[in-house]
mmCIF file of C-alpha atoms in Angstrom:
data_model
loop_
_atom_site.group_PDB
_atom_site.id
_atom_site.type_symbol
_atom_site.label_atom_id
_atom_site.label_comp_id
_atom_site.label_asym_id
_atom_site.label_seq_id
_atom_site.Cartn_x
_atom_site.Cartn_y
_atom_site.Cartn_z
ATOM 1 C CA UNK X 1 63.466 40.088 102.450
ATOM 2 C CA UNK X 2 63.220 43.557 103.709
ATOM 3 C CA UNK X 3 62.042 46.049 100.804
ATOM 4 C CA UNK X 4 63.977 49.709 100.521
ATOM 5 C CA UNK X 5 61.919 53.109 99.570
ATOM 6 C CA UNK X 6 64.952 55.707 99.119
ATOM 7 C CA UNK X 7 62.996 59.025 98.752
ATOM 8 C CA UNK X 8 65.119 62.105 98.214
ATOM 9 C CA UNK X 9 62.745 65.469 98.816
ATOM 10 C CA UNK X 10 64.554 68.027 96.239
ATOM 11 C CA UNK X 11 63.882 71.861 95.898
ATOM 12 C CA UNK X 12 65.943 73.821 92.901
ATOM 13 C CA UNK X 13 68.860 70.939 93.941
ATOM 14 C CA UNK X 14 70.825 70.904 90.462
ATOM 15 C CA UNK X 15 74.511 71.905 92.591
ATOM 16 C CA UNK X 16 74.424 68.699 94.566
ATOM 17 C CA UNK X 17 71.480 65.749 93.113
ATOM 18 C CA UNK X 18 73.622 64.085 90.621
ATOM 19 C CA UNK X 19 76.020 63.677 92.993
ATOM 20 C CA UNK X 20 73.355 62.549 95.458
ATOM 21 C CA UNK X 21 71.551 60.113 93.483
ATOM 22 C CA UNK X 22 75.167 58.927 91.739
ATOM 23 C CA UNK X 23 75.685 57.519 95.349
ATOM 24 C CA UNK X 24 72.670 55.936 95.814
ATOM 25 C CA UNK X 25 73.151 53.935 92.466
ATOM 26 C CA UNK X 26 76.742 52.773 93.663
ATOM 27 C CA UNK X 27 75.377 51.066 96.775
ATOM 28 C CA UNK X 28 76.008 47.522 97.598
ATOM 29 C CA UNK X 29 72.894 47.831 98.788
ATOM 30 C CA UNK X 30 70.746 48.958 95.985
ATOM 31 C CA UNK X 31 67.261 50.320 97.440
ATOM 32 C CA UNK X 32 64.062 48.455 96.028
ATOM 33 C CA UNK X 33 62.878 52.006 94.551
ATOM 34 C CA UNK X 34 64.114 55.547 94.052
ATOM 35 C CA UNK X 35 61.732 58.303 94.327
ATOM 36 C CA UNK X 36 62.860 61.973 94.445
ATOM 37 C CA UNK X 37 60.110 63.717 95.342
ATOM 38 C CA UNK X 38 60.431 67.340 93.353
ATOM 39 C CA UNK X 39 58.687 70.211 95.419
ATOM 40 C CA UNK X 40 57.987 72.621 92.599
ATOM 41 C CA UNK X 41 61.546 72.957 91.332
ATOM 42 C CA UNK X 42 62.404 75.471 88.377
ATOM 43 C CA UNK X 43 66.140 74.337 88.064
ATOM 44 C CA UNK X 44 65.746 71.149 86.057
ATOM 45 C CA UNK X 45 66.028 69.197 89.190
ATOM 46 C CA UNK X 46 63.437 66.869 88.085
ATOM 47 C CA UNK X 47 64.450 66.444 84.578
ATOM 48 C CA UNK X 48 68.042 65.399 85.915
ATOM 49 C CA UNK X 49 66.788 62.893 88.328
ATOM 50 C CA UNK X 50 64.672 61.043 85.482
ATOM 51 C CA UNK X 51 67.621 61.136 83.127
ATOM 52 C CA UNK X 52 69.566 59.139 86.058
ATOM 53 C CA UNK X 53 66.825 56.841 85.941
ATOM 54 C CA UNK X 54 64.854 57.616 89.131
ATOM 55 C CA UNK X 55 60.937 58.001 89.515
ATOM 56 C CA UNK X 56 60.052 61.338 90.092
ATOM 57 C CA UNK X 57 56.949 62.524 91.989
ATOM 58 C CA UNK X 58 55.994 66.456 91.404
ATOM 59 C CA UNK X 59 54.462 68.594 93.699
ATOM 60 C CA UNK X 60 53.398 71.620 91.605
ATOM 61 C CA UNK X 61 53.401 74.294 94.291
ATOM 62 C CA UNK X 62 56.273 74.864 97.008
ATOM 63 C CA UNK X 63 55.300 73.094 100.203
ATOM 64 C CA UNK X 64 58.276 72.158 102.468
ATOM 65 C CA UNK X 65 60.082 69.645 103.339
ATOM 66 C CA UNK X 66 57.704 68.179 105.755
ATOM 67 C CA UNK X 67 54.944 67.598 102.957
ATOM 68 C CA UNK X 68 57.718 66.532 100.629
ATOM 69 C CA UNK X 69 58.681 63.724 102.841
ATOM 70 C CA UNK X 70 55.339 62.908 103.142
ATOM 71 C CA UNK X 71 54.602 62.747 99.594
ATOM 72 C CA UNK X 72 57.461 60.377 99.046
ATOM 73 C CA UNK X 73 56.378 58.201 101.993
ATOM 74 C CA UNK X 74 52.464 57.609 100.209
ATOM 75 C CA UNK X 75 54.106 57.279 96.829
ATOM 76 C CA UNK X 76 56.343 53.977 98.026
ATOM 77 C CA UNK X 77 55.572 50.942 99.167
ATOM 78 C CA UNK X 78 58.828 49.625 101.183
ATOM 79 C CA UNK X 79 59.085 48.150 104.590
ATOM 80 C CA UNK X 80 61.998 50.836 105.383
ATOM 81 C CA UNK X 81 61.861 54.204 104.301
ATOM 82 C CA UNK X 82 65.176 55.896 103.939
ATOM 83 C CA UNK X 83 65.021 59.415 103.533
ATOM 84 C CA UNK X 84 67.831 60.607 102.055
ATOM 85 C CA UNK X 85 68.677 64.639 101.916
ATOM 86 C CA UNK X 86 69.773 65.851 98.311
ATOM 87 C CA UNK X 87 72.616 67.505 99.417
ATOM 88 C CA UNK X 88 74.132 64.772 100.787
ATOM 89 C CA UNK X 89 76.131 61.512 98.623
ATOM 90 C CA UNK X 90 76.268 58.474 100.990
ATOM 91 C CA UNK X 91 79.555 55.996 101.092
ATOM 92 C CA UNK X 92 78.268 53.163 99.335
ATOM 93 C CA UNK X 93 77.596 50.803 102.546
ATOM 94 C CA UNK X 94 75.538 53.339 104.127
ATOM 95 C CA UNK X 95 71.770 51.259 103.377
ATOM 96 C CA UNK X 96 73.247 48.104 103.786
ATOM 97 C CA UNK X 97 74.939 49.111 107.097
ATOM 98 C CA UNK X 98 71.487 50.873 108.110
ATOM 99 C CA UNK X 99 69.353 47.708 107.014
ATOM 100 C CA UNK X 100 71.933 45.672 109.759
ATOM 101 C CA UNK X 101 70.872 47.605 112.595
ATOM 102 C CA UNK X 102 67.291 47.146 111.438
ATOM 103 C CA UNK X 103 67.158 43.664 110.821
ATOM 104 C CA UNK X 104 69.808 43.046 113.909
ATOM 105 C CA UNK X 105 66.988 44.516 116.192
ATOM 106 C CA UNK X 106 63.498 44.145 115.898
ATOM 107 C CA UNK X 107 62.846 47.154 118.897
ATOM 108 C CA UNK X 108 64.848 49.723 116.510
ATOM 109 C CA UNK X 109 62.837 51.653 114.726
ATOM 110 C CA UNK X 110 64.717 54.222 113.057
ATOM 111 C CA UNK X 111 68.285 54.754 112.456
ATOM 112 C CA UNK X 112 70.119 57.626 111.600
ATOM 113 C CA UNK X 113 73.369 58.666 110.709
ATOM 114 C CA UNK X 114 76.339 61.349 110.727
ATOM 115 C CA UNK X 115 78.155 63.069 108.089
ATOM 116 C CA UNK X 116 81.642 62.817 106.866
ATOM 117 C CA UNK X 117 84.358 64.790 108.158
ATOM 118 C CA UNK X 118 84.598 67.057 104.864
ATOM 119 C CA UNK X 119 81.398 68.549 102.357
ATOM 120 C CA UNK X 120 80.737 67.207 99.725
ATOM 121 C CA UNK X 121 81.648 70.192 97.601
ATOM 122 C CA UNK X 122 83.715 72.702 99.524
ATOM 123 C CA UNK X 123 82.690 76.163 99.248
ATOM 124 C CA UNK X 124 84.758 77.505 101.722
ATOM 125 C CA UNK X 125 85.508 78.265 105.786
ATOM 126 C CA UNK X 126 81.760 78.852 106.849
ATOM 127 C CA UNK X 127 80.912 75.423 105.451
ATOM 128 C CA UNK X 128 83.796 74.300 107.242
ATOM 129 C CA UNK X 129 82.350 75.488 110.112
ATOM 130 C CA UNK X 130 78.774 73.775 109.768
ATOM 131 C CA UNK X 131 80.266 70.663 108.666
ATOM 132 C CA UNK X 132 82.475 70.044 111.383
ATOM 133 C CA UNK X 133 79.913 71.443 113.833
ATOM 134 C CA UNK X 134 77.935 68.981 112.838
ATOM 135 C CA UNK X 135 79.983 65.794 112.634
ATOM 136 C CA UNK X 136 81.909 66.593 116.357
ATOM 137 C CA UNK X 137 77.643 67.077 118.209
ATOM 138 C CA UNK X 138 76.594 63.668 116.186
ATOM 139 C CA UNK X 139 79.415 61.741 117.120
ATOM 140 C CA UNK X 140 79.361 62.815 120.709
ATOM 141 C CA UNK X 141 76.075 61.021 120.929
ATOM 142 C CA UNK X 142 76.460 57.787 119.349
ATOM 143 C CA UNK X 143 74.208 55.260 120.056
ATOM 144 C CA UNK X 144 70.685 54.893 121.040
ATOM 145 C CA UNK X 145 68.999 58.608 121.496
ATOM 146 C CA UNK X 146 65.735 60.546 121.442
ATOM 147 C CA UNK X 147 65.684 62.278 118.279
ATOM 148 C CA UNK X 148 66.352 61.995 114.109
ATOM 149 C CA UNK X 149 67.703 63.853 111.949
ATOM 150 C CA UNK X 150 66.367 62.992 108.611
ATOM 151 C CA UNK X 151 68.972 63.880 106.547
ATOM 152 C CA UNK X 152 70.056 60.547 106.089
ATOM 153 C CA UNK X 153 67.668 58.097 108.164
ATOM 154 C CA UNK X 154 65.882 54.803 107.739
ATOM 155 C CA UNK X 155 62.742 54.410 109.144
ATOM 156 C CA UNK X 156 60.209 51.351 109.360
ATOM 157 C CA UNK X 157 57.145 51.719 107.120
ATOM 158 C CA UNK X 158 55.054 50.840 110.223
ATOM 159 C CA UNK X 159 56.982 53.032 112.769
ATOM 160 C CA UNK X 160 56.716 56.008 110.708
ATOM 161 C CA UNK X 161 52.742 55.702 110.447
ATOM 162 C CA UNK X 162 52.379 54.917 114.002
ATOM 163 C CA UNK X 163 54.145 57.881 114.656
ATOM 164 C CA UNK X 164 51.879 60.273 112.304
ATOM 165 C CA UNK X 165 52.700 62.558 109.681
ATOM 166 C CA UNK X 166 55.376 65.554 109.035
ATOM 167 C CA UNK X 167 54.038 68.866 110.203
ATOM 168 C CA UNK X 168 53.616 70.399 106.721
ATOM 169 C CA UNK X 169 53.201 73.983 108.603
ATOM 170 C CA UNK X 170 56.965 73.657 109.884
ATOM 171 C CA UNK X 171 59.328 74.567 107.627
ATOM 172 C CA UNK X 172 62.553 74.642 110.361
ATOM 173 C CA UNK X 173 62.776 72.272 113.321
ATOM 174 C CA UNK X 174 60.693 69.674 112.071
ATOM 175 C CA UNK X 175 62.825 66.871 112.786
ATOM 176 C CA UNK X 176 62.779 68.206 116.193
ATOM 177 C CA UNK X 177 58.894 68.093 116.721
ATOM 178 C CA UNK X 178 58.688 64.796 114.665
ATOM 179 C CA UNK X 179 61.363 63.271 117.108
ATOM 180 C CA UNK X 180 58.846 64.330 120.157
ATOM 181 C CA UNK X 181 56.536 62.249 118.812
ATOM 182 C CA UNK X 182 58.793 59.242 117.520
ATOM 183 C CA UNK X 183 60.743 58.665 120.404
ATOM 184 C CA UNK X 184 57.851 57.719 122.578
ATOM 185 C CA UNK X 185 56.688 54.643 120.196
ATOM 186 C CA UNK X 186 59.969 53.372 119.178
ATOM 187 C CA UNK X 187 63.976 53.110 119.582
ATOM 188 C CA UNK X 188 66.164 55.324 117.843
ATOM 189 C CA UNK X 189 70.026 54.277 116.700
ATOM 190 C CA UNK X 190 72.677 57.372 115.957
ATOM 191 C CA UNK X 191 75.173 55.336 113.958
ATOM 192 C CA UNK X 192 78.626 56.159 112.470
ATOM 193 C CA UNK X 193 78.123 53.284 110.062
ATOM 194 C CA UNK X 194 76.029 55.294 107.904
ATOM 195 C CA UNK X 195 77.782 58.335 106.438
ATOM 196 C CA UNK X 196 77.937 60.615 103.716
ATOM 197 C CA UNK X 197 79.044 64.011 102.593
ATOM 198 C CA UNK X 198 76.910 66.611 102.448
ATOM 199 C CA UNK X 199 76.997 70.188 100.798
ATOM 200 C CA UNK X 200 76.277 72.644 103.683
ATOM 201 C CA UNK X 201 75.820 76.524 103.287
ATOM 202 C CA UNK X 202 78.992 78.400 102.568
ATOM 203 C CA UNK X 203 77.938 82.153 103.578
ATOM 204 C CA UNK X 204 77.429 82.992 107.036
ATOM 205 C CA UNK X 205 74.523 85.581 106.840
ATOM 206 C CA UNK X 206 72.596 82.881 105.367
ATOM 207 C CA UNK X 207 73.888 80.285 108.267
ATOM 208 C CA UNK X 208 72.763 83.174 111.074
ATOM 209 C CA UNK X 209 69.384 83.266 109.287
ATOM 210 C CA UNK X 210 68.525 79.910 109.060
ATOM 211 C CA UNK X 211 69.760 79.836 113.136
ATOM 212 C CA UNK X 212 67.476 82.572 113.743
ATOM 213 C CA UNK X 213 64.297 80.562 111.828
ATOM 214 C CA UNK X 214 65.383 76.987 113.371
ATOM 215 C CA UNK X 215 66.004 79.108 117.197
ATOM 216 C CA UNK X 216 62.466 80.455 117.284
ATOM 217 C CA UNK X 217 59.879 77.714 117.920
ATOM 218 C CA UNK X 218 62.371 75.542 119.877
ATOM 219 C CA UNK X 219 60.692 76.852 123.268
ATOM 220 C CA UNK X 220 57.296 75.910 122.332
ATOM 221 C CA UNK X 221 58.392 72.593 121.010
ATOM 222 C CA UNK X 222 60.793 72.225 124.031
ATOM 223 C CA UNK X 223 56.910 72.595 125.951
ATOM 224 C CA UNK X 224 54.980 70.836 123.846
ATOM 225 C CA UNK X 225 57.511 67.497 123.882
ATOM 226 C CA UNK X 226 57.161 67.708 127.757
ATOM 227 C CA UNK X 227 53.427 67.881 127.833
ATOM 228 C CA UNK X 228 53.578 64.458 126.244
ATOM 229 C CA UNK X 229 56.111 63.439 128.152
ATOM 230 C CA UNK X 230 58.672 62.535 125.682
ATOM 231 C CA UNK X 231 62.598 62.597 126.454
ATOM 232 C CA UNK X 232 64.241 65.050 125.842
ATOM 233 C CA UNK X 233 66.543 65.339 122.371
ATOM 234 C CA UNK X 234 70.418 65.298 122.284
ATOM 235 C CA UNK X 235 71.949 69.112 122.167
ATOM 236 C CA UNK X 236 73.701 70.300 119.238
ATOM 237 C CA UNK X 237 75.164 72.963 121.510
ATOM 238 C CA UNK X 238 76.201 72.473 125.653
ATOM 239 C CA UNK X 239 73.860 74.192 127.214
ATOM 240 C CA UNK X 240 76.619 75.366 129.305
ATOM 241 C CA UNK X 241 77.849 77.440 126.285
ATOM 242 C CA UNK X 242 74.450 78.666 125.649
ATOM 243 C CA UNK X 243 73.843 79.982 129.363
ATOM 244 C CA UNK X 244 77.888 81.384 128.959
ATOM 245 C CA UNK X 245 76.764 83.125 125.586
ATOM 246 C CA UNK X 246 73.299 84.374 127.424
ATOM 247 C CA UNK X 247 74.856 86.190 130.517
ATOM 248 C CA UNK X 248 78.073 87.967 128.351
ATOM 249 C CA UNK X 249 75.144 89.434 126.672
ATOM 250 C CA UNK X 250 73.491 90.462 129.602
ATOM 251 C CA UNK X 251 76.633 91.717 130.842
ATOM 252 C CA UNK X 252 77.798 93.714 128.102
ATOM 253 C CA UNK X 253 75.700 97.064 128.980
ATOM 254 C CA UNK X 254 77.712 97.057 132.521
ATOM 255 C CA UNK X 255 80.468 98.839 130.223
ATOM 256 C CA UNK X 256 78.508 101.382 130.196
ATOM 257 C CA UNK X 257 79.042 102.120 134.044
ATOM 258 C CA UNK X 258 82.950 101.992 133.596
ATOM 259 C CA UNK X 259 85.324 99.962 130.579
ATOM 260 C CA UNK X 260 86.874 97.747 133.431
ATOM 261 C CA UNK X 261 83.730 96.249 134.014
ATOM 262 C CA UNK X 262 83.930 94.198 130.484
ATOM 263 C CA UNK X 263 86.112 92.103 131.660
ATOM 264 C CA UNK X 264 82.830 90.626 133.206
ATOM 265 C CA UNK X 265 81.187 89.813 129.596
ATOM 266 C CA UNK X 266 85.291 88.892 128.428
ATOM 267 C CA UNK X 267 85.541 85.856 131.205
ATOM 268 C CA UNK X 268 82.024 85.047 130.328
ATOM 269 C CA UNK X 269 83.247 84.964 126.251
ATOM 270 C CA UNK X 270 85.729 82.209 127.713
ATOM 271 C CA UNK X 271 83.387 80.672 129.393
ATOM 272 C CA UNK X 272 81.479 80.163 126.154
ATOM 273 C CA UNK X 273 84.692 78.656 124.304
ATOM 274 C CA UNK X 274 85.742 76.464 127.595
ATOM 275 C CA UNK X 275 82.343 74.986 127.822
ATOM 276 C CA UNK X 276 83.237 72.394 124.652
ATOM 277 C CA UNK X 277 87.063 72.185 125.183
ATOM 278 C CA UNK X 278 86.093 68.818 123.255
ATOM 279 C CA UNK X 279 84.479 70.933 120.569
ATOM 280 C CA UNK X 280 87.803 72.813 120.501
ATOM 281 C CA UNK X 281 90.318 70.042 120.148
ATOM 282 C CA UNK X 282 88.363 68.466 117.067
ATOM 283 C CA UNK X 283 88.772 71.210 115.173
ATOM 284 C CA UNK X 284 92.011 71.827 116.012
ATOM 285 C CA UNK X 285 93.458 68.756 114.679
ATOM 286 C CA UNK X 286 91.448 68.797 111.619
ATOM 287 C CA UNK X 287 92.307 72.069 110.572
ATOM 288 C CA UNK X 288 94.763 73.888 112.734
ATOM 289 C CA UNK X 289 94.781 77.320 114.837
ATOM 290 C CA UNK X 290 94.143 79.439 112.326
ATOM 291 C CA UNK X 291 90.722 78.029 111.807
ATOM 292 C CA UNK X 292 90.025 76.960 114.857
ATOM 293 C CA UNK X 293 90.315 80.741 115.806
ATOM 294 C CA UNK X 294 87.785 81.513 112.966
ATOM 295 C CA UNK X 295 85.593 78.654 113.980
ATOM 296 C CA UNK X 296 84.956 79.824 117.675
ATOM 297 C CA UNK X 297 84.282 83.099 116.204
ATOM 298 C CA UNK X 298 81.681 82.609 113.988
ATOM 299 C CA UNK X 299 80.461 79.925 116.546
ATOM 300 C CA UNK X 300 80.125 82.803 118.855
ATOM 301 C CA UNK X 301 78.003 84.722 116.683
ATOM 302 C CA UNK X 302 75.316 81.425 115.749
ATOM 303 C CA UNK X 303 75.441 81.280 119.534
ATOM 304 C CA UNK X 304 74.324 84.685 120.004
ATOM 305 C CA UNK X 305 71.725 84.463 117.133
ATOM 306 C CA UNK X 306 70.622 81.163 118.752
ATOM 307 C CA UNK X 307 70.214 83.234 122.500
ATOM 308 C CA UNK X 308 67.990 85.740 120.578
ATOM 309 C CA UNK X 309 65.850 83.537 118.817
ATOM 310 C CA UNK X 310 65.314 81.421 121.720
ATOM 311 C CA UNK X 311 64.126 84.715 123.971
ATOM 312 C CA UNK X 312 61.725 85.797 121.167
ATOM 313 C CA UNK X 313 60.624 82.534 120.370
ATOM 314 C CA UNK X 314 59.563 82.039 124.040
ATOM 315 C CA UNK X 315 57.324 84.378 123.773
ATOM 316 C CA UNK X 316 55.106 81.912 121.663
ATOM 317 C CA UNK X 317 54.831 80.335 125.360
ATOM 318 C CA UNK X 318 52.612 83.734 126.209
ATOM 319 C CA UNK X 319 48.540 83.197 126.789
ATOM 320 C CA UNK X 320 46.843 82.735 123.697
ATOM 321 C CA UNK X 321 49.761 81.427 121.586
ATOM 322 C CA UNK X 322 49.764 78.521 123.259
ATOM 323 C CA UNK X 323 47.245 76.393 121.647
ATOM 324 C CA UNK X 324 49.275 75.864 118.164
ATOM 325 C CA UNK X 325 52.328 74.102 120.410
ATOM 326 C CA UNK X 326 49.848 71.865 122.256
#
């Protein structure tokens, strides 16, 4: 019988683990071990997932995500690793359906999959946003793709070695580079069978930053994936919307030559919002005009935040700053 290693990596995660780990106890699925893997926390996180019952492993200084995962992975000893986010609380199928497509197909190496259609607390219209961002891009590429997110994925024990370690020095985007490296050993499923809620950020100057940390070394990993040749991963944004988004910016300083000549960065704004008509529609029958209206324009303003980061990020690409992408 296939063994289960669900490691949750936590950081200061009292809001959202009880809920979290709650979930993972109602499975019909149970996993063989629990292992939250507590990077340095001073919010009782670790205390609250022992009380629940859960092994805790304790990193005593701040290291990331990456080295967190890690850390989990050499403390376990199951043929699947699920790594679960702590912000998330999965419907209680979600490791038995992920287990299916595992066992089901000996070639799939990972599976990953997509969160529900509302958070799992809700803290408001920007998490709104994030959330249903992030449900409409997953769901538009269903099925077998070229990169994880490890939110809430399942990996084989063997898979994940072959494919090396988390970079411990990337603290954003490291799903992205990990997927570079996965997607050239093994298959990878995007499933809507696995799904939970997740707790997302709920003020938008925090949701720009994090853009602006997560836009900057997506050039040199964009470069460094096709050095090795891997495929390229799915967009969370149409690039079509992107290059809209790029030239309006351009555009704008040609109203300083005469007003009229905004109308050129204006069609280019509706570009932006036509590119994802799909995008558009989702959100529209989930939460009406109003929002949708709101949506666009704070999805705008990630958009131009993502432009940004991307040109200053590409200059990473420059002589000399090359070698740490290679």
């Amino acid at each position: 019988m296939t063994t289960v290693s669900l490691i949750v990596p936590c950081y200061n995660a009292t809001k959202t683990l009880r809920l979290c780990l709650e979930a993972v106890l109602a499975q019909t699925r149970l996993p063989d071990e629990i292992v939250v893997v507590d990077d340095a926390s001073t919010d009782g996180s670790a205390e609250l997932a022992e009380e629940l019952g859960c092994r805790v492993v304790r990193i005593p200084v701040n290291r990331g995500v990456s080295a967190a995962r890690n850390t989990g992975a050499d403390a376990t000893t199951g043929d699947v690793i699920f790594y679960l986010d702590s912000d998330v609380a999965l419907r209680p199928d979600a490791v038995a359906n992920a287990l299916a497509i595992l066992d089901g197909d000996p070639d799939v190496g990972c599976v990953h999959g997509v969160y529900d259609t509302e958070p799992l607390i809700d803290d408001g219209p920007a998490e709104w946003y994030r959330i249903l961002h992030a449900v409409h891009w997953r769901r538009r590429h269903l099925g077998e793709v070229n990169s994880v997110v490890f939110a809430l994925a399942a990996i084989r024990r063997d898979v994940l070695l072959g494919a090396g370690r988390f970079d411990e020095s990337l603290r954003d985007c490291e799903d992205v580079e990990y997927s570079s490296r996965l997607a050239v050993r093994s298959r990878i499923v995007l499933t809507d069978t696995v799904v939970g809620r997740h707790d997302d950020g709920s003020d938008l100057l925090p949701i720009l930053g994090e853009q602006w940390r997560r836009a900057l070394p997506l050039i040199p990993l964009a470069l460094a994936t096709n050095r090795r040749g891997a495929a390229k991963p799915e967009h969370a944004n149409r690039p079509t919307g992107i290059l809209a988004c790029a030239l309006a910016l351009a555009c704008l300083p040609l109203g300083l030559l005469s007003p009229a000549l905004l109308a050129v960065p204006a069609a280019l704004v509706a570009g932006f919002v036509l590119a994802d008509v799909e995008l558009v529609r989702f959100v529209h029958g989930r939460r009406g005009p109003a929002f949708t209206a709101y949506f666009m324009g704070v999805h705008l303003a990630v958009h131009v935040v993502l432009v940004t980061g991307l040109a200053v990020g590409s200059l990473r690409v420059l002589p000399g700053l090359r070698k740490r992408y290679a």
